[in-house]
Amino acid sequence: MKRDLMDILCCPMCKGDLKLTVVDEKEEEIITGSLKCEKCSEVYPIEDGIPNMLPPDLRE
Amino acid sequence: MAKTKPFDEHVSKYEDWFEKNEFVFESELLAIGGQLPKSNNGVEIGVGSGRFAIPLGIKIGVDPSTKMSEIARKGGIGVIDAVAENLPFDDSQFDFALMVTTICFVDDIEAAFEEAYRVLKPDGFLIIGFVDKNSPVGRLYQQHKKESVFYRIATFYTVDEVVFNLKKAGFKSFNFTQTIFHNLAEIKDIEQVKEGCGEGSFVVIRATK
């Protein structure tokens, strides 16, 4: 995901703000990392450049 | 549960449909393109592999199928794995949202429309493309539902049912266009796009927030 996507993303469950942690970034794209909700503390992984923001019960 | 399984397991079958039904796809694309506002600030909900988003210039998409998202990402879409009922976007972000052949696969159409309404800017548009349940193709899909790995899990809607749910979510002023006036196998050229609904099997509704 591109960094500027952070401007519009929020927690899909409680709509809280997210904190981005980057593990791997290539050519201005975040490949691996995570998004943590500052309100409900849910953590959404970013893998292969795609944030997984499915509700927790639907995530693998 | 989000209906992702067939989309994760039958990627090539999904892609094949677009190759086999080239002119059906082109006709649907034309009908949808005619309803999109001139803005590059849109999102496709149920973006799949990006078949519609890419030619329509939509840069952001969500889809619950990780296999589909991988293809959309390669096509240059900023894709996020998410369901229509729980969108990961702040309020009032987009000029328009598009859902093509997606409402038949969502678990909760009311929640999906409420979420689309929430992420749209005031006066933003929700554009929905779908096969009308009360149309020749819609009836055929229902008759042969069990034979398709995708439509087996689908819930088809009439235009009235879609409008009813859109109104419930708060949408107003609806504009209708339609295409696909023959059985899919007979379509060997791009079909025309007409105003209104009730004749064509594929209907596009543009609703305003």
PDB file of C-alpha atoms in Angstrom, chain B:
ATOM      1  CA  MET B   1     -19.524 -14.994   6.469  1.00  0.00           C
ATOM      2  CA  ALA B   2     -18.140 -13.091   3.492  1.00  0.00           C
ATOM      3  CA  LYS B   3     -18.569 -15.153   0.354  1.00  0.00           C
ATOM      4  CA  THR B   4     -14.909 -15.317  -0.628  1.00  0.00           C
ATOM      5  CA  LYS B   5     -14.370 -19.054  -1.082  1.00  0.00           C
ATOM      6  CA  PRO B   6     -15.324 -19.465  -4.764  1.00  0.00           C
ATOM      7  CA  PHE B   7     -13.402 -16.296  -5.641  1.00  0.00           C
ATOM      8  CA  ASP B   8     -10.268 -17.561  -3.888  1.00  0.00           C
ATOM      9  CA  GLU B   9     -10.585 -21.036  -5.408  1.00  0.00           C
ATOM     10  CA  HIS B  10     -11.730 -20.270  -8.957  1.00  0.00           C
ATOM     11  CA  VAL B  11      -9.629 -17.315 -10.053  1.00  0.00           C
ATOM     12  CA  SER B  12      -9.175 -18.630 -13.611  1.00  0.00           C
ATOM     13  CA  LYS B  13     -12.895 -19.407 -13.965  1.00  0.00           C
ATOM     14  CA  TYR B  14     -13.657 -15.822 -12.934  1.00  0.00           C
ATOM     15  CA  GLU B  15     -11.145 -14.429 -15.421  1.00  0.00           C
ATOM     16  CA  ASP B  16     -12.413 -16.777 -18.180  1.00  0.00           C
ATOM     17  CA  TRP B  17     -15.892 -15.273 -17.942  1.00  0.00           C
ATOM     18  CA  PHE B  18     -14.535 -11.907 -19.080  1.00  0.00           C
ATOM     19  CA  GLU B  19     -12.715 -13.494 -22.028  1.00  0.00           C
ATOM     20  CA  LYS B  20     -15.719 -15.583 -23.128  1.00  0.00           C
ATOM     21  CA  ASN B  21     -18.206 -12.757 -22.669  1.00  0.00           C
ATOM     22  CA  GLU B  22     -16.069  -9.969 -24.095  1.00  0.00           C
ATOM     23  CA  PHE B  23     -18.952  -7.947 -25.546  1.00  0.00           C
ATOM     24  CA  VAL B  24     -21.166  -8.426 -22.483  1.00  0.00           C
ATOM     25  CA  PHE B  25     -18.327  -7.025 -20.400  1.00  0.00           C
ATOM     26  CA  GLU B  26     -17.733  -4.140 -22.845  1.00  0.00           C
ATOM     27  CA  SER B  27     -21.470  -3.294 -22.801  1.00  0.00           C
ATOM     28  CA  GLU B  28     -21.552  -3.283 -18.988  1.00  0.00           C
ATOM     29  CA  LEU B  29     -18.398  -1.156 -18.904  1.00  0.00           C
ATOM     30  CA  LEU B  30     -19.995   1.358 -21.268  1.00  0.00           C
ATOM     31  CA  ALA B  31     -23.182   1.559 -19.178  1.00  0.00           C
ATOM     32  CA  ILE B  32     -21.222   2.061 -15.948  1.00  0.00           C
ATOM     33  CA  GLY B  33     -18.819   4.578 -17.505  1.00  0.00           C
ATOM     34  CA  GLY B  34     -21.816   6.670 -18.553  1.00  0.00           C
ATOM     35  CA  GLN B  35     -22.980   6.964 -14.948  1.00  0.00           C
ATOM     36  CA  LEU B  36     -19.628   7.801 -13.323  1.00  0.00           C
ATOM     37  CA  PRO B  37     -18.958  11.423 -12.362  1.00  0.00           C
ATOM     38  CA  LYS B  38     -15.866  13.110 -13.806  1.00  0.00           C
ATOM     39  CA  SER B  39     -13.712  12.629 -10.736  1.00  0.00           C
ATOM     40  CA  ASN B  40     -10.675  10.501  -9.986  1.00  0.00           C
ATOM     41  CA  ASN B  41     -11.606  10.292  -6.302  1.00  0.00           C
ATOM     42  CA  GLY B  42     -13.604   7.075  -6.357  1.00  0.00           C
ATOM     43  CA  VAL B  43     -13.538   3.652  -4.741  1.00  0.00           C
ATOM     44  CA  GLU B  44     -14.753   0.312  -6.050  1.00  0.00           C
ATOM     45  CA  ILE B  45     -16.338  -1.905  -3.409  1.00  0.00           C
ATOM     46  CA  GLY B  46     -15.922  -5.540  -4.475  1.00  0.00           C
ATOM     47  CA  VAL B  47     -13.144  -4.628  -6.890  1.00  0.00           C
ATOM     48  CA  GLY B  48     -12.321  -8.277  -7.664  1.00  0.00           C
ATOM     49  CA  SER B  49      -9.319  -8.521  -9.966  1.00  0.00           C
ATOM     50  CA  GLY B  50      -9.822  -4.929 -11.137  1.00  0.00           C
ATOM     51  CA  ARG B  51     -11.583  -5.757 -14.413  1.00  0.00           C
ATOM     52  CA  PHE B  52     -13.821  -2.681 -14.145  1.00  0.00           C
ATOM     53  CA  ALA B  53     -11.700  -0.381 -11.945  1.00  0.00           C
ATOM     54  CA  ILE B  54      -8.667  -0.420 -14.240  1.00  0.00           C
ATOM     55  CA  PRO B  55     -10.376   0.728 -17.477  1.00  0.00           C
ATOM     56  CA  LEU B  56     -12.594   3.142 -15.503  1.00  0.00           C
ATOM     57  CA  GLY B  57      -9.549   4.770 -13.862  1.00  0.00           C
ATOM     58  CA  ILE B  58     -10.583   3.944 -10.284  1.00  0.00           C
ATOM     59  CA  LYS B  59      -7.486   3.935  -8.092  1.00  0.00           C
ATOM     60  CA  ILE B  60      -8.754   2.449  -4.808  1.00  0.00           C
ATOM     61  CA  GLY B  61     -10.628  -0.789  -4.223  1.00  0.00           C
ATOM     62  CA  VAL B  62     -11.683  -3.194  -1.495  1.00  0.00           C
ATOM     63  CA  ASP B  63     -12.404  -6.904  -1.788  1.00  0.00           C
ATOM     64  CA  PRO B  64     -12.579  -9.719   0.774  1.00  0.00           C
ATOM     65  CA  SER B  65     -10.933 -12.266  -1.549  1.00  0.00           C
ATOM     66  CA  THR B  66      -7.179 -12.122  -1.060  1.00  0.00           C
ATOM     67  CA  LYS B  67      -6.559 -13.983  -4.333  1.00  0.00           C
ATOM     68  CA  MET B  68      -8.543 -11.381  -6.289  1.00  0.00           C
ATOM     69  CA  SER B  69      -6.807  -8.508  -4.469  1.00  0.00           C
ATOM     70  CA  GLU B  70      -3.388  -9.802  -5.487  1.00  0.00           C
ATOM     71  CA  ILE B  71      -4.382  -9.496  -9.165  1.00  0.00           C
ATOM     72  CA  ALA B  72      -5.934  -6.042  -8.665  1.00  0.00           C
ATOM     73  CA  ARG B  73      -2.741  -4.834  -6.958  1.00  0.00           C
ATOM     74  CA  LYS B  74      -0.651  -5.988  -9.919  1.00  0.00           C
ATOM     75  CA  GLY B  75      -2.998  -3.934 -12.095  1.00  0.00           C
ATOM     76  CA  GLY B  76      -2.078  -0.819 -10.117  1.00  0.00           C
ATOM     77  CA  ILE B  77      -5.105  -0.609  -7.823  1.00  0.00           C
ATOM     78  CA  GLY B  78      -4.532   0.493  -4.228  1.00  0.00           C
ATOM     79  CA  VAL B  79      -6.369  -2.505  -2.852  1.00  0.00           C
ATOM     80  CA  ILE B  80      -7.398  -3.391   0.677  1.00  0.00           C
ATOM     81  CA  ASP B  81      -8.910  -6.675   1.859  1.00  0.00           C
ATOM     82  CA  ALA B  82     -12.195  -5.625   3.454  1.00  0.00           C
ATOM     83  CA  VAL B  83     -15.920  -6.329   3.360  1.00  0.00           C
ATOM     84  CA  ALA B  84     -18.583  -3.874   2.147  1.00  0.00           C
ATOM     85  CA  GLU B  85     -20.337  -4.006   5.539  1.00  0.00           C
ATOM     86  CA  ASN B  86     -17.200  -2.797   7.394  1.00  0.00           C
ATOM     87  CA  LEU B  87     -15.314  -0.338   5.207  1.00  0.00           C
ATOM     88  CA  PRO B  88     -11.880   0.790   6.455  1.00  0.00           C
ATOM     89  CA  PHE B  89     -12.362   4.430   5.364  1.00  0.00           C
ATOM     90  CA  ASP B  90     -13.029   7.651   7.289  1.00  0.00           C
ATOM     91  CA  ASP B  91     -16.384   9.407   6.804  1.00  0.00           C
ATOM     92  CA  SER B  92     -17.021  11.615   3.722  1.00  0.00           C
ATOM     93  CA  GLN B  93     -13.909  10.703   1.690  1.00  0.00           C
ATOM     94  CA  PHE B  94     -15.037   9.877  -1.846  1.00  0.00           C
ATOM     95  CA  ASP B  95     -16.838  11.613  -4.712  1.00  0.00           C
ATOM     96  CA  PHE B  96     -18.219   8.252  -5.792  1.00  0.00           C
ATOM     97  CA  ALA B  97     -18.327   4.564  -4.896  1.00  0.00           C
ATOM     98  CA  LEU B  98     -18.934   1.776  -7.415  1.00  0.00           C
ATOM     99  CA  MET B  99     -20.346  -1.706  -6.834  1.00  0.00           C
ATOM    100  CA  VAL B 100     -20.511  -3.987  -9.900  1.00  0.00           C
ATOM    101  CA  THR B 101     -22.086  -7.437  -9.557  1.00  0.00           C
ATOM    102  CA  THR B 102     -21.252  -7.138  -5.872  1.00  0.00           C
ATOM    103  CA  ILE B 103     -24.597  -6.633  -4.113  1.00  0.00           C
ATOM    104  CA  CYS B 104     -25.551 -10.248  -4.932  1.00  0.00           C
ATOM    105  CA  PHE B 105     -22.550 -11.447  -2.884  1.00  0.00           C
ATOM    106  CA  VAL B 106     -22.698  -9.233   0.213  1.00  0.00           C
ATOM    107  CA  ASP B 107     -24.097 -10.755   3.409  1.00  0.00           C
ATOM    108  CA  ASP B 108     -25.986  -7.652   4.515  1.00  0.00           C
ATOM    109  CA  ILE B 109     -27.099  -5.266   1.766  1.00  0.00           C
ATOM    110  CA  GLU B 110     -28.461  -2.736   4.290  1.00  0.00           C
ATOM    111  CA  ALA B 111     -25.149  -2.499   6.150  1.00  0.00           C
ATOM    112  CA  ALA B 112     -23.246  -2.342   2.835  1.00  0.00           C
ATOM    113  CA  PHE B 113     -25.320   0.640   1.619  1.00  0.00           C
ATOM    114  CA  GLU B 114     -25.040   2.387   5.014  1.00  0.00           C
ATOM    115  CA  GLU B 115     -21.261   2.062   4.850  1.00  0.00           C
ATOM    116  CA  ALA B 116     -21.109   3.324   1.250  1.00  0.00           C
ATOM    117  CA  TYR B 117     -23.255   6.301   2.329  1.00  0.00           C
ATOM    118  CA  ARG B 118     -20.925   7.033   5.243  1.00  0.00           C
ATOM    119  CA  VAL B 119     -17.697   7.118   3.177  1.00  0.00           C
ATOM    120  CA  LEU B 120     -19.195   9.342   0.428  1.00  0.00           C
ATOM    121  CA  LYS B 121     -18.850  13.122   0.509  1.00  0.00           C
ATOM    122  CA  PRO B 122     -22.101  15.116   0.675  1.00  0.00           C
ATOM    123  CA  ASP B 123     -23.756  14.881  -2.782  1.00  0.00           C
ATOM    124  CA  GLY B 124     -21.445  11.965  -3.638  1.00  0.00           C
ATOM    125  CA  PHE B 125     -22.698   9.134  -5.830  1.00  0.00           C
ATOM    126  CA  LEU B 126     -23.113   5.426  -5.289  1.00  0.00           C
ATOM    127  CA  ILE B 127     -23.186   3.622  -8.640  1.00  0.00           C
ATOM    128  CA  ILE B 128     -24.497   0.070  -8.659  1.00  0.00           C
ATOM    129  CA  GLY B 129     -24.308  -2.300 -11.625  1.00  0.00           C
ATOM    130  CA  PHE B 130     -26.227  -5.557 -11.278  1.00  0.00           C
ATOM    131  CA  VAL B 131     -28.267  -8.212 -13.067  1.00  0.00           C
ATOM    132  CA  ASP B 132     -31.953  -7.461 -12.471  1.00  0.00           C
ATOM    133  CA  LYS B 133     -33.651 -10.474 -10.853  1.00  0.00           C
ATOM    134  CA  ASN B 134     -36.742  -9.771 -13.012  1.00  0.00           C
ATOM    135  CA  SER B 135     -34.907  -9.844 -16.347  1.00  0.00           C
ATOM    136  CA  PRO B 136     -34.275 -12.624 -18.889  1.00  0.00           C
ATOM    137  CA  VAL B 137     -30.649 -13.100 -17.782  1.00  0.00           C
ATOM    138  CA  GLY B 138     -31.638 -12.751 -14.119  1.00  0.00           C
ATOM    139  CA  ARG B 139     -34.229 -15.514 -14.473  1.00  0.00           C
ATOM    140  CA  LEU B 140     -31.750 -17.735 -16.325  1.00  0.00           C
ATOM    141  CA  TYR B 141     -29.107 -17.224 -13.624  1.00  0.00           C
ATOM    142  CA  GLN B 142     -31.614 -18.251 -10.974  1.00  0.00           C
ATOM    143  CA  GLN B 143     -32.716 -21.348 -12.907  1.00  0.00           C
ATOM    144  CA  HIS B 144     -29.097 -22.470 -13.328  1.00  0.00           C
ATOM    145  CA  LYS B 145     -27.890 -21.143  -9.993  1.00  0.00           C
ATOM    146  CA  LYS B 146     -26.579 -24.468  -8.728  1.00  0.00           C
ATOM    147  CA  GLU B 147     -24.417 -24.978 -11.825  1.00  0.00           C
ATOM    148  CA  SER B 148     -22.263 -21.917 -11.180  1.00  0.00           C
ATOM    149  CA  VAL B 149     -19.642 -21.894  -8.421  1.00  0.00           C
ATOM    150  CA  PHE B 150     -20.235 -18.144  -8.095  1.00  0.00           C
ATOM    151  CA  TYR B 151     -24.016 -17.767  -8.441  1.00  0.00           C
ATOM    152  CA  ARG B 152     -24.697 -20.755  -6.179  1.00  0.00           C
ATOM    153  CA  ILE B 153     -24.041 -18.397  -3.253  1.00  0.00           C
ATOM    154  CA  ALA B 154     -25.642 -15.280  -4.777  1.00  0.00           C
ATOM    155  CA  THR B 155     -28.808 -13.428  -3.764  1.00  0.00           C
ATOM    156  CA  PHE B 156     -30.388 -11.644  -6.715  1.00  0.00           C
ATOM    157  CA  TYR B 157     -32.401  -8.429  -6.343  1.00  0.00           C
ATOM    158  CA  THR B 158     -35.024  -6.610  -8.371  1.00  0.00           C
ATOM    159  CA  VAL B 159     -34.561  -2.913  -9.162  1.00  0.00           C
ATOM    160  CA  ASP B 160     -37.316  -2.070  -6.652  1.00  0.00           C
ATOM    161  CA  GLU B 161     -35.584  -4.041  -3.907  1.00  0.00           C
ATOM    162  CA  VAL B 162     -32.277  -2.267  -4.543  1.00  0.00           C
ATOM    163  CA  VAL B 163     -33.954   1.173  -4.539  1.00  0.00           C
ATOM    164  CA  PHE B 164     -35.866   0.289  -1.343  1.00  0.00           C
ATOM    165  CA  ASN B 165     -32.577  -0.515   0.419  1.00  0.00           C
ATOM    166  CA  LEU B 166     -30.820   2.553  -1.001  1.00  0.00           C
ATOM    167  CA  LYS B 167     -33.601   4.810   0.331  1.00  0.00           C
ATOM    168  CA  LYS B 168     -33.372   3.107   3.701  1.00  0.00           C
ATOM    169  CA  ALA B 169     -29.657   3.999   3.836  1.00  0.00           C
ATOM    170  CA  GLY B 170     -30.487   7.645   3.086  1.00  0.00           C
ATOM    171  CA  PHE B 171     -29.829   7.890  -0.655  1.00  0.00           C
ATOM    172  CA  LYS B 172     -31.985  10.104  -2.873  1.00  0.00           C
ATOM    173  CA  SER B 173     -32.465  11.019  -6.585  1.00  0.00           C
ATOM    174  CA  PHE B 174     -31.973   7.836  -8.568  1.00  0.00           C
ATOM    175  CA  ASN B 175     -30.893   7.614 -12.197  1.00  0.00           C
ATOM    176  CA  PHE B 176     -31.286   4.381 -14.163  1.00  0.00           C
ATOM    177  CA  THR B 177     -29.627   3.037 -17.302  1.00  0.00           C
ATOM    178  CA  GLN B 178     -29.694  -0.460 -18.782  1.00  0.00           C
ATOM    179  CA  THR B 179     -27.951  -2.718 -21.262  1.00  0.00           C
ATOM    180  CA  ILE B 180     -27.823  -6.436 -22.273  1.00  0.00           C
ATOM    181  CA  PHE B 181     -30.938  -6.950 -24.378  1.00  0.00           C
ATOM    182  CA  HIS B 182     -30.137 -10.517 -25.553  1.00  0.00           C
ATOM    183  CA  ASN B 183     -29.092 -13.794 -24.007  1.00  0.00           C
ATOM    184  CA  LEU B 184     -25.387 -13.665 -23.185  1.00  0.00           C
ATOM    185  CA  ALA B 185     -24.391 -16.372 -25.708  1.00  0.00           C
ATOM    186  CA  GLU B 186     -26.045 -14.388 -28.532  1.00  0.00           C
ATOM    187  CA  ILE B 187     -24.138 -11.177 -27.864  1.00  0.00           C
ATOM    188  CA  LYS B 188     -21.478 -10.714 -30.547  1.00  0.00           C
ATOM    189  CA  ASP B 189     -21.195  -6.937 -30.428  1.00  0.00           C
ATOM    190  CA  ILE B 190     -21.403  -4.117 -27.894  1.00  0.00           C
ATOM    191  CA  GLU B 191     -25.033  -3.624 -26.820  1.00  0.00           C
ATOM    192  CA  GLN B 192     -26.609  -0.188 -26.624  1.00  0.00           C
ATOM    193  CA  VAL B 193     -27.136   1.652 -23.344  1.00  0.00           C
ATOM    194  CA  LYS B 194     -30.669   2.982 -22.781  1.00  0.00           C
ATOM    195  CA  GLU B 195     -32.191   5.263 -20.167  1.00  0.00           C
ATOM    196  CA  GLY B 196     -34.440   3.637 -17.550  1.00  0.00           C
ATOM    197  CA  CYS B 197     -34.845  -0.017 -16.578  1.00  0.00           C
ATOM    198  CA  GLY B 198     -37.185  -2.945 -17.210  1.00  0.00           C
ATOM    199  CA  GLU B 199     -35.862  -4.062 -20.617  1.00  0.00           C
ATOM    200  CA  GLY B 200     -32.145  -4.705 -20.214  1.00  0.00           C
ATOM    201  CA  SER B 201     -30.848  -7.458 -17.955  1.00  0.00           C
ATOM    202  CA  PHE B 202     -27.979  -5.347 -16.613  1.00  0.00           C
ATOM    203  CA  VAL B 203     -29.074  -2.228 -14.751  1.00  0.00           C
ATOM    204  CA  VAL B 204     -26.943   0.660 -13.505  1.00  0.00           C
ATOM    205  CA  ILE B 205     -28.369   2.820 -10.728  1.00  0.00           C
ATOM    206  CA  ARG B 206     -26.738   6.079  -9.727  1.00  0.00           C
ATOM    207  CA  ALA B 207     -27.899   7.197  -6.286  1.00  0.00           C
ATOM    208  CA  THR B 208     -27.015  10.515  -4.639  1.00  0.00           C
ATOM    209  CA  LYS B 209     -26.050  11.012  -0.983  1.00  0.00           C
TER     210      LYS B 209
END
